[in-house]
Short mmCIF file of C-alpha atoms and ligand atoms in Angstrom, two decimals:
data_model
loop_
_atom_site.label_atom_id
_atom_site.label_comp_id
_atom_site.label_asym_id
_atom_site.label_seq_id
_atom_site.Cartn_x
_atom_site.Cartn_y
_atom_site.Cartn_z
CA UNK X 1 92.16 105.46 87.71
CA UNK X 2 88.28 104.99 86.12
CA UNK X 3 85.77 106.65 87.81
CA UNK X 4 82.17 106.73 87.09
CA UNK X 5 80.56 110.38 86.83
CA UNK X 6 76.75 111.52 88.51
CA UNK X 7 75.87 111.59 84.09
CA UNK X 8 76.44 107.93 84.24
CA UNK X 9 73.89 107.35 86.38
CA UNK X 10 70.14 107.91 84.81
CA UNK X 11 67.63 110.53 85.94
CA UNK X 12 65.17 107.36 85.74
CA UNK X 13 67.44 104.88 87.86
CA UNK X 14 67.19 107.32 90.57
CA UNK X 15 63.37 107.85 91.69
CA UNK X 16 62.31 106.94 94.42
CA UNK X 17 66.07 106.10 95.56
CA UNK X 18 68.07 107.30 98.30
CA UNK X 19 71.57 108.65 98.00
CA UNK X 20 73.60 109.43 100.25
CA UNK X 21 76.28 112.62 98.99
CA UNK X 22 79.06 113.26 100.58
CA UNK X 23 79.19 117.25 100.87
CA UNK X 24 81.68 119.56 102.37
CA UNK X 25 80.36 122.22 104.10
CA UNK X 26 83.24 123.41 106.21
CA UNK X 27 82.23 126.71 105.49
CA UNK X 28 84.62 129.54 106.40
CA UNK X 29 83.37 131.28 109.96
CA UNK X 30 84.23 134.06 112.22
CA UNK X 31 82.74 134.67 115.15
CA UNK X 32 80.30 131.83 114.53
CA UNK X 33 79.20 133.78 111.43
CA UNK X 34 79.38 132.17 108.26
CA UNK X 35 81.22 134.32 106.13
CA UNK X 36 80.23 133.38 102.32
CA UNK X 37 78.74 129.81 101.14
CA UNK X 38 80.61 129.08 98.35
CA UNK X 39 80.68 125.47 99.55
CA UNK X 40 76.67 125.12 98.90
CA UNK X 41 76.45 127.08 96.55
CA UNK X 42 78.97 124.40 94.42
CA UNK X 43 76.66 121.71 95.18
CA UNK X 44 73.78 122.83 94.52
CA UNK X 45 73.75 120.80 90.41
CA UNK X 46 74.58 117.63 92.12
CA UNK X 47 71.71 118.24 94.78
CA UNK X 48 69.15 119.46 91.81
CA UNK X 49 69.64 116.69 89.22
CA UNK X 50 69.29 113.88 92.33
CA UNK X 51 66.12 115.49 93.72
CA UNK X 52 64.58 116.19 89.89
CA UNK X 53 65.45 112.74 89.61
CA UNK X 54 63.11 111.73 92.32
CA UNK X 55 65.96 110.93 94.87
CA UNK X 56 66.13 111.99 98.72
CA UNK X 57 69.47 112.93 99.23
CA UNK X 58 71.27 112.23 102.19
CA UNK X 59 73.95 114.70 102.60
CA UNK X 60 76.99 113.52 105.24
CA UNK X 61 79.16 116.88 105.42
CA UNK X 62 82.21 117.85 108.09
CA UNK X 63 82.12 121.10 110.04
CA UNK X 64 85.35 122.42 112.17
CA UNK X 65 87.48 119.59 113.90
CA UNK X 66 84.73 118.11 116.89
CA UNK X 67 87.69 115.56 117.36
CA UNK X 68 84.85 112.79 117.21
CA UNK X 69 82.19 114.66 119.94
CA UNK X 70 79.29 116.95 120.02
CA UNK X 71 80.30 120.58 119.83
CA UNK X 72 77.28 122.88 119.15
CA UNK X 73 79.52 125.39 117.09
CA UNK X 74 79.83 122.68 115.46
CA UNK X 75 76.58 121.57 114.61
CA UNK X 76 75.07 121.84 111.22
CA UNK X 77 72.08 122.62 112.23
CA UNK X 78 72.77 126.56 111.03
CA UNK X 79 73.48 125.77 107.57
CA UNK X 80 70.46 123.52 106.77
CA UNK X 81 68.59 127.09 106.59
CA UNK X 82 71.20 128.37 104.13
CA UNK X 83 71.00 125.38 101.94
CA UNK X 84 67.43 125.90 101.86
CA UNK X 85 67.32 129.37 100.75
CA UNK X 86 69.70 128.62 98.01
CA UNK X 87 68.11 125.55 96.90
CA UNK X 88 64.58 127.24 96.96
CA UNK X 89 63.44 124.51 98.75
CA UNK X 90 63.02 122.69 102.25
CA UNK X 91 65.99 120.69 104.11
CA UNK X 92 64.59 118.38 107.22
CA UNK X 93 67.89 118.45 109.33
CA UNK X 94 68.93 115.08 110.75
CA UNK X 95 70.34 114.56 114.10
CA UNK X 96 71.51 111.60 116.26
CA UNK X 97 72.90 107.93 115.42
CA UNK X 98 72.90 106.08 112.22
CA UNK X 99 70.40 103.52 112.55
CA UNK X 100 67.24 101.76 112.13
CA UNK X 101 64.73 104.85 113.22
CA UNK X 102 67.24 107.20 111.02
CA UNK X 103 66.50 105.08 107.93
CA UNK X 104 62.66 105.05 108.60
CA UNK X 105 62.50 108.93 109.46
CA UNK X 106 64.74 109.05 105.77
CA UNK X 107 62.11 106.66 103.95
CA UNK X 108 59.21 108.21 105.48
CA UNK X 109 60.14 111.51 103.28
CA UNK X 110 58.65 111.76 99.32
CA UNK X 111 61.00 111.23 96.48
CA UNK X 112 63.38 114.40 95.68
CA UNK X 113 63.16 115.97 99.64
CA UNK X 114 66.69 117.06 100.44
CA UNK X 115 67.87 115.91 103.86
CA UNK X 116 71.14 116.89 106.07
CA UNK X 117 72.59 115.09 108.84
CA UNK X 118 74.28 116.12 111.72
CA UNK X 119 78.22 116.92 111.58
CA UNK X 120 79.81 112.99 110.74
CA UNK X 121 83.14 114.31 112.55
CA UNK X 122 80.77 114.12 116.21
CA UNK X 123 81.43 110.45 115.61
CA UNK X 124 84.66 109.18 116.62
CA UNK X 125 84.41 106.64 113.63
CA UNK X 126 84.38 108.93 110.84
CA UNK X 127 87.83 109.53 111.04
CA UNK X 128 89.11 106.49 112.59
CA UNK X 129 88.19 105.39 109.36
CA UNK X 130 85.65 102.31 110.50
CA UNK X 131 84.02 99.96 108.47
CA UNK X 132 81.11 99.03 110.82
CA UNK X 133 79.94 102.56 111.20
CA UNK X 134 79.92 103.03 107.12
CA UNK X 135 78.17 99.75 107.03
CA UNK X 136 75.86 101.48 109.60
CA UNK X 137 75.76 104.53 106.55
CA UNK X 138 75.63 102.00 103.32
CA UNK X 139 72.50 100.68 104.98
CA UNK X 140 70.49 104.32 104.97
CA UNK X 141 70.72 104.34 100.75
CA UNK X 142 71.25 102.93 97.57
CA UNK X 143 73.89 104.98 95.86
CA UNK X 144 76.88 106.94 97.03
CA UNK X 145 77.54 110.02 95.68
CA UNK X 146 81.28 112.64 96.31
CA UNK X 147 80.95 115.71 95.76
CA UNK X 148 83.44 116.74 98.29
CA UNK X 149 86.85 116.70 96.10
CA UNK X 150 88.41 119.09 98.47
CA UNK X 151 88.01 115.91 101.31
CA UNK X 152 89.01 113.40 98.73
CA UNK X 153 92.40 113.14 100.52
CA UNK X 154 91.49 111.87 103.89
CA UNK X 155 90.65 108.17 103.92
CA UNK X 156 87.69 108.24 106.33
CA UNK X 157 84.63 106.20 106.75
CA UNK X 158 82.13 108.77 104.54
CA UNK X 159 85.15 109.53 102.07
CA UNK X 160 86.48 106.06 101.52
CA UNK X 161 85.32 103.10 103.07
CA UNK X 162 81.25 103.53 102.52
CA UNK X 163 82.18 104.09 98.57
CA UNK X 164 83.21 100.71 98.73
CA UNK X 165 80.40 99.55 99.73
CA UNK X 166 78.05 100.80 97.44
CA UNK X 167 77.62 101.96 94.23
CA UNK X 168 80.11 105.25 93.83
CA UNK X 169 79.80 108.41 91.59
CA UNK X 170 82.00 111.34 91.21
CA UNK X 171 78.97 114.38 91.53
CA UNK X 172 79.65 117.26 89.29
CA UNK X 173 81.46 119.78 91.33
CA UNK X 174 83.27 116.53 92.06
CA UNK X 175 84.16 116.04 88.78
CA UNK X 176 84.79 119.93 87.57
CA UNK X 177 87.75 119.85 90.23
CA UNK X 178 89.36 116.70 89.53
CA UNK X 179 89.23 117.91 85.96
CA UNK X 180 90.89 121.26 86.15
CA UNK X 181 94.02 119.56 88.63
CA UNK X 182 94.10 117.30 85.16
CA UNK X 183 94.01 119.97 83.13
CA UNK X 184 97.24 121.40 85.63
CA UNK X 185 99.58 118.57 85.76
CA UNK X 186 99.09 117.04 82.22
CA UNK X 187 101.09 118.86 79.89
CA UNK X 188 100.52 122.43 80.97
CA UNK X 189 101.56 124.70 78.40
CA UNK X 190 105.32 126.31 78.87
CA UNK X 191 106.42 128.67 80.81
CA UNK X 192 104.64 127.75 83.28
CA UNK X 193 104.72 129.79 86.66
CA UNK X 194 104.10 128.41 90.12
CA UNK X 195 102.85 131.32 92.99
CA UNK X 196 103.41 128.71 96.04
CA UNK X 197 102.99 131.04 98.74
CA UNK X 198 101.14 130.34 102.50
CA UNK X 199 102.29 130.61 105.34
CA UNK X 200 104.85 127.78 105.74
CA UNK X 201 107.12 125.44 103.77
CA UNK X 202 106.63 122.14 105.60
CA UNK X 203 102.89 121.97 104.84
CA UNK X 204 103.67 122.29 100.97
CA UNK X 205 107.38 120.77 100.69
CA UNK X 206 105.84 117.94 98.88
CA UNK X 207 103.84 120.02 96.78
CA UNK X 208 107.43 122.60 96.25
CA UNK X 209 109.61 119.19 95.64
CA UNK X 210 107.24 117.88 92.81
CA UNK X 211 106.58 121.34 91.11
CA UNK X 212 109.99 122.50 90.62
CA UNK X 213 111.24 119.88 88.31
CA UNK X 214 108.38 120.82 86.36
CA UNK X 215 108.29 125.00 86.45
CA UNK X 216 110.03 127.54 84.19
CA UNK X 217 109.46 130.03 87.30
CA UNK X 218 108.47 129.59 90.51
CA UNK X 219 107.43 132.50 93.01
CA UNK X 220 107.85 131.71 96.94
CA UNK X 221 105.14 134.25 98.71
CA UNK X 222 104.08 134.42 101.81
CA UNK X 223 105.41 132.57 105.13
CA UNK X 224 107.50 130.01 102.95
CA UNK X 225 109.20 133.13 101.10
CA UNK X 226 110.41 134.68 104.33
CA UNK X 227 111.88 131.14 105.19
CA UNK X 228 113.40 130.76 101.67
CA UNK X 229 114.92 134.14 102.31
CA UNK X 230 116.09 133.69 105.68
CA UNK X 231 118.08 130.88 104.23
CA UNK X 232 119.47 132.80 101.91
CA UNK X 233 120.84 135.13 104.79
CA UNK X 234 118.17 137.95 105.09
CA UNK X 235 117.51 138.85 108.43
CA UNK X 236 113.60 138.77 108.85
CA UNK X 237 113.68 140.08 112.37
CA UNK X 238 110.38 138.99 113.98
CA UNK X 239 108.32 137.91 110.52
CA UNK X 240 107.18 133.86 109.92
CA UNK X 241 109.74 132.04 109.83
CA UNK X 242 110.52 127.91 109.81
CA UNK X 243 113.65 127.93 111.17
CA UNK X 244 113.86 124.02 111.09
CA UNK X 245 113.08 124.41 107.18
CA UNK X 246 115.55 127.03 106.05
CA UNK X 247 118.35 123.50 105.25
CA UNK X 248 115.68 122.49 102.91
CA UNK X 249 114.70 125.64 101.42
CA UNK X 250 118.81 125.96 101.11
CA UNK X 251 118.54 122.94 98.84
CA UNK X 252 115.84 124.12 97.28
CA UNK X 253 116.87 127.08 95.82
CA UNK X 254 120.61 125.89 94.94
CA UNK X 255 118.61 124.03 92.36
CA UNK X 256 118.27 126.89 90.58
CA UNK X 257 121.41 127.68 88.54
CA UNK X 258 121.92 124.08 86.78
CA UNK X 259 118.02 124.02 85.69
CA UNK X 260 117.75 127.43 84.26
CA UNK X 261 114.59 127.66 85.79
CA UNK X 262 113.85 130.89 87.87
CA UNK X 263 112.78 131.67 91.53
CA UNK X 264 111.43 134.56 92.38
CA UNK X 265 111.36 136.12 95.92
CA UNK X 266 110.19 139.34 97.29
CA UNK X 267 112.58 142.08 96.93
CA UNK X 268 111.21 144.47 99.31
CA UNK X 269 107.93 143.59 101.72
CA UNK X 270 105.31 145.48 103.76
CA UNK X 271 105.76 144.77 107.25
CA UNK X 272 104.37 145.87 110.54
CA UNK X 273 104.50 145.38 114.38
CA UNK X 274 101.96 143.23 114.76
CA UNK X 275 98.86 141.33 112.68
CA UNK X 276 96.86 144.24 113.93
CA UNK X 277 98.80 146.20 110.81
CA UNK X 278 100.91 148.56 113.01
CA UNK X 279 103.57 151.18 112.66
CA UNK X 280 103.13 149.80 108.88
CA UNK X 281 105.88 150.31 106.02
CA UNK X 282 107.44 149.14 103.44
CA UNK X 283 110.86 148.35 103.68
CA UNK X 284 113.66 146.16 100.98
CA UNK X 285 113.94 142.72 102.33
CA UNK X 286 117.73 143.69 104.18
CA UNK X 287 116.23 146.23 106.01
CA UNK X 288 113.36 145.15 107.44
CA UNK X 289 113.57 146.92 111.17
CA UNK X 290 114.47 144.84 114.42
CA UNK X 291 111.06 145.06 115.36
CA UNK X 292 108.61 144.26 112.72
CA UNK X 293 107.50 141.55 110.49
CA UNK X 294 107.18 141.11 106.88
CA UNK X 295 103.94 140.57 106.39
CA UNK X 296 103.14 141.37 102.08
CA UNK X 297 104.79 141.83 99.25
CA UNK X 298 106.31 145.25 98.76
CA UNK X 299 105.60 147.44 94.88
CA UNK X 300 108.95 146.46 94.17
CA UNK X 301 108.13 142.80 94.49
CA UNK X 302 104.49 142.77 92.55
CA UNK X 303 105.88 144.55 89.33
CA UNK X 304 108.43 141.95 89.47
CA UNK X 305 105.83 139.66 89.08
CA UNK X 306 104.14 141.46 86.90
CA UNK X 307 106.94 141.70 84.38
CA UNK X 308 107.88 138.24 84.63
CA UNK X 309 104.17 136.71 83.65
CA UNK X 310 104.86 138.03 80.26
CA UNK X 311 104.53 135.84 77.80
CA UNK X 312 104.06 132.85 80.46
CA UNK X 313 101.44 130.16 79.16
CA UNK X 314 100.14 128.58 82.58
CA UNK X 315 99.88 130.14 86.33
CA UNK X 316 99.24 127.26 88.86
CA UNK X 317 98.72 129.26 92.34
CA UNK X 318 98.14 128.47 95.78
CA UNK X 319 99.10 130.33 99.11
CA UNK X 320 98.19 133.99 99.36
CA UNK X 321 101.15 135.89 99.54
CA UNK X 322 100.38 137.95 102.80
CA UNK X 323 98.71 138.32 105.51
CA UNK X 324 95.87 138.80 103.58
CA UNK X 325 93.08 138.46 106.65
CA UNK X 326 94.44 141.98 107.66
CA UNK X 327 93.92 144.87 104.40
CA UNK X 328 96.44 146.39 103.52
CA UNK X 329 98.33 143.13 103.64
CA UNK X 330 96.21 141.78 101.01
CA UNK X 331 97.45 144.20 98.33
CA UNK X 332 100.23 142.02 97.14
CA UNK X 333 97.91 139.00 96.29
CA UNK X 334 95.10 141.06 94.97
CA UNK X 335 96.98 143.20 92.62
CA UNK X 336 98.71 139.95 91.32
CA UNK X 337 95.55 137.81 90.95
CA UNK X 338 93.71 140.90 89.57
CA UNK X 339 97.16 140.92 86.74
CA UNK X 340 96.81 137.06 86.50
CA UNK X 341 92.83 137.79 85.59
CA UNK X 342 93.26 140.11 83.33
CA UNK X 343 95.87 137.90 81.01
CA UNK X 344 93.47 135.14 81.56
CA UNK X 345 91.06 137.21 79.69
CA UNK X 346 92.74 138.77 77.15
CA UNK X 347 96.33 136.24 76.36
CA UNK X 348 95.28 132.71 76.37
CA UNK X 349 96.46 132.83 79.78
CA UNK X 350 95.73 129.54 81.96
CA UNK X 351 95.21 130.43 85.49
CA UNK X 352 94.89 127.80 87.86
CA UNK X 353 94.33 128.71 91.79
CA UNK X 354 93.58 126.47 94.85
CA UNK X 355 93.88 126.03 98.25
CA UNK X 356 91.10 126.99 101.08
CA UNK X 357 92.42 130.45 102.34
CA UNK X 358 93.58 130.80 98.31
CA UNK X 359 89.96 130.55 97.52
CA UNK X 360 88.79 132.74 100.53
CA UNK X 361 91.23 135.64 98.30
CA UNK X 362 90.24 135.21 95.13
CA UNK X 363 86.71 135.90 96.24
CA UNK X 364 88.22 138.99 97.81
CA UNK X 365 90.37 140.21 94.40
CA UNK X 366 87.19 139.48 92.67
CA UNK X 367 88.46 137.07 89.79
CA UNK X 368 86.73 133.96 90.95
CA UNK X 369 85.20 133.16 87.34
CA UNK X 370 87.91 135.22 85.74
CA UNK X 371 90.67 132.59 86.05
CA UNK X 372 90.64 128.96 83.96
CA UNK X 373 89.53 127.40 87.21
CA UNK X 374 89.61 128.20 91.17
CA UNK X 375 89.86 124.59 93.28
CA UNK X 376 88.21 125.38 96.96
CA UNK X 377 90.03 121.85 98.00
CA UNK X 378 92.86 122.63 99.82
CA UNK X 379 95.20 119.35 101.14
CA UNK X 380 93.20 117.41 98.32
CA UNK X 381 94.16 120.10 95.59
CA UNK X 382 98.11 119.78 96.57
CA UNK X 383 98.10 116.31 96.99
CA UNK X 384 96.86 115.78 93.44
CA UNK X 385 98.91 118.42 91.90
CA UNK X 386 101.76 116.26 93.39
CA UNK X 387 100.52 113.61 91.73
CA UNK X 388 99.21 111.76 94.82
CA UNK X 389 96.39 109.36 93.97
CA UNK X 390 93.53 110.27 97.05
CA UNK X 391 91.54 107.75 99.06
CA UNK X 392 88.88 109.14 98.07
CA UNK X 393 89.17 108.81 93.81
CA UNK X 394 90.48 105.34 94.90
CA UNK X 395 87.45 104.43 96.55
CA UNK X 396 84.84 105.73 93.85
CA UNK X 397 87.17 103.86 90.98
CA UNK X 398 87.38 100.59 93.50
CA UNK X 399 83.45 101.31 93.26
CA UNK X 400 83.39 101.27 89.70
CA UNK X 401 85.19 98.54 89.15
CA UNK X 402 83.37 96.18 91.28
CA UNK X 403 79.75 97.42 88.95
CA UNK X 404 81.70 96.45 85.57
P1 ADP T 1 96.49 127.83 101.32
O1 ADP T 1 95.20 127.38 102.75
O2 ADP T 1 95.43 128.23 100.62
O3 ADP T 1 96.57 126.72 101.15
P2 ADP T 1 98.02 128.27 103.54
O4 ADP T 1 97.16 128.31 104.23
O5 ADP T 1 99.27 127.91 103.29
O6 ADP T 1 96.95 128.70 102.44
O7 ADP T 1 98.21 129.93 104.28
C1 ADP T 1 97.46 130.75 104.45
C2 ADP T 1 97.60 131.67 105.57
O8 ADP T 1 99.26 132.02 105.51
C3 ADP T 1 96.63 132.87 105.64
O9 ADP T 1 96.34 132.81 106.17
C4 ADP T 1 98.20 134.46 105.39
O10 ADP T 1 97.50 135.27 106.42
C5 ADP T 1 99.31 133.21 105.88
N1 ADP T 1 100.19 133.82 105.48
C6 ADP T 1 100.61 134.23 104.08
N2 ADP T 1 101.65 135.55 104.29
C7 ADP T 1 101.98 135.62 105.42
C8 ADP T 1 102.94 136.33 106.02
N3 ADP T 1 103.66 137.03 105.72
N4 ADP T 1 102.84 136.10 107.51
C9 ADP T 1 102.54 135.57 108.14
N5 ADP T 1 101.44 134.65 107.72
C10 ADP T 1 101.35 135.24 106.66
MG1 MG T 2 95.25 126.98 104.71
#
């Protein structure tokens, strides 16, 4: 699939033009506060490139799940000052409908200006991929750049219909995320270990089924491991277990002996009475107290992962091993992440991690720059790893084919 990158759009073609840039500023928040601005920072190379070339940059993003109407807590206004700080230049926030008045406001700006549109998901037509809505967006500018690989799996108006209507390019961050995944799936160095964890089997079934064919070692963690342990007959007590996935889990476990690949499950767990970590204790998986739930790997399980990492050449990782939001249940993930980072730095291990919460926990573990690559994309990362063609990528390739 051929797509054009921003470097294929020379700077002198950009002066005085308006470029619509799809970004993903769906930042992690807690009680109205922005927890970190990584998603903004990642787009700075693209924004600077366009702005320095003298293009007016119109940013399109979503935030939260407002489901097609205005919700004050999901307004992007709160991000415009954060972005302005990072860019060290002014950012003009634009609310209101997508129409000629808005177009007029945009065209009145100086070359190089950065403008941020209000949350695109306030418009119901975004998620229905409405082509008339996409056309009204297209009328605002000359070029389209997608710098939000993390939404490439969504057939939404600003991701799918829009680039089919104007010359479309992948931004630098989009390109980086895509090549990371290509590197992970095309001929990874072996032995290959995949770590698949997080809350639910059901959201990662496609990934599990595709990876199981490719890996030498599969480490399961989080709620996913709980479901697999339940499938092996362990009483997981109050732990998060997906009952309706037990049969599926059993099916996956049954492939293990014949294939020669290993599936690694925790042998001990840190468990507690509640998510605040009350009455924390570490027990073997067959001795979880009846009033407790498994929330993280225990020390023995962590050292088993360390041992299995010996000789491994590639690690693909999606999903936190435990309930990392409440320390110390981040310890399983943090310690394994730090070991993977150490091996990456010292022994030519290629380590690629991705996922929404995975990115947060890698930040928490302090390994963002120590892994070979970290994708901030959740669903898009998973679907691309499975080998699916994403609507946002397909739309860019359509746009590029139309131009040639
Ligand atoms: P990602 O977004 O990286 O793909 P997921 O969304 O699948 O990851 O899962 C992340 C969530 O799984 C986190 O919020 C984490 O707290 C939760 N989780 C991990 N282990 C457990 C567990 N043992 N019990 C309950 N929740 C867990
Ligand atoms: Mg998630």
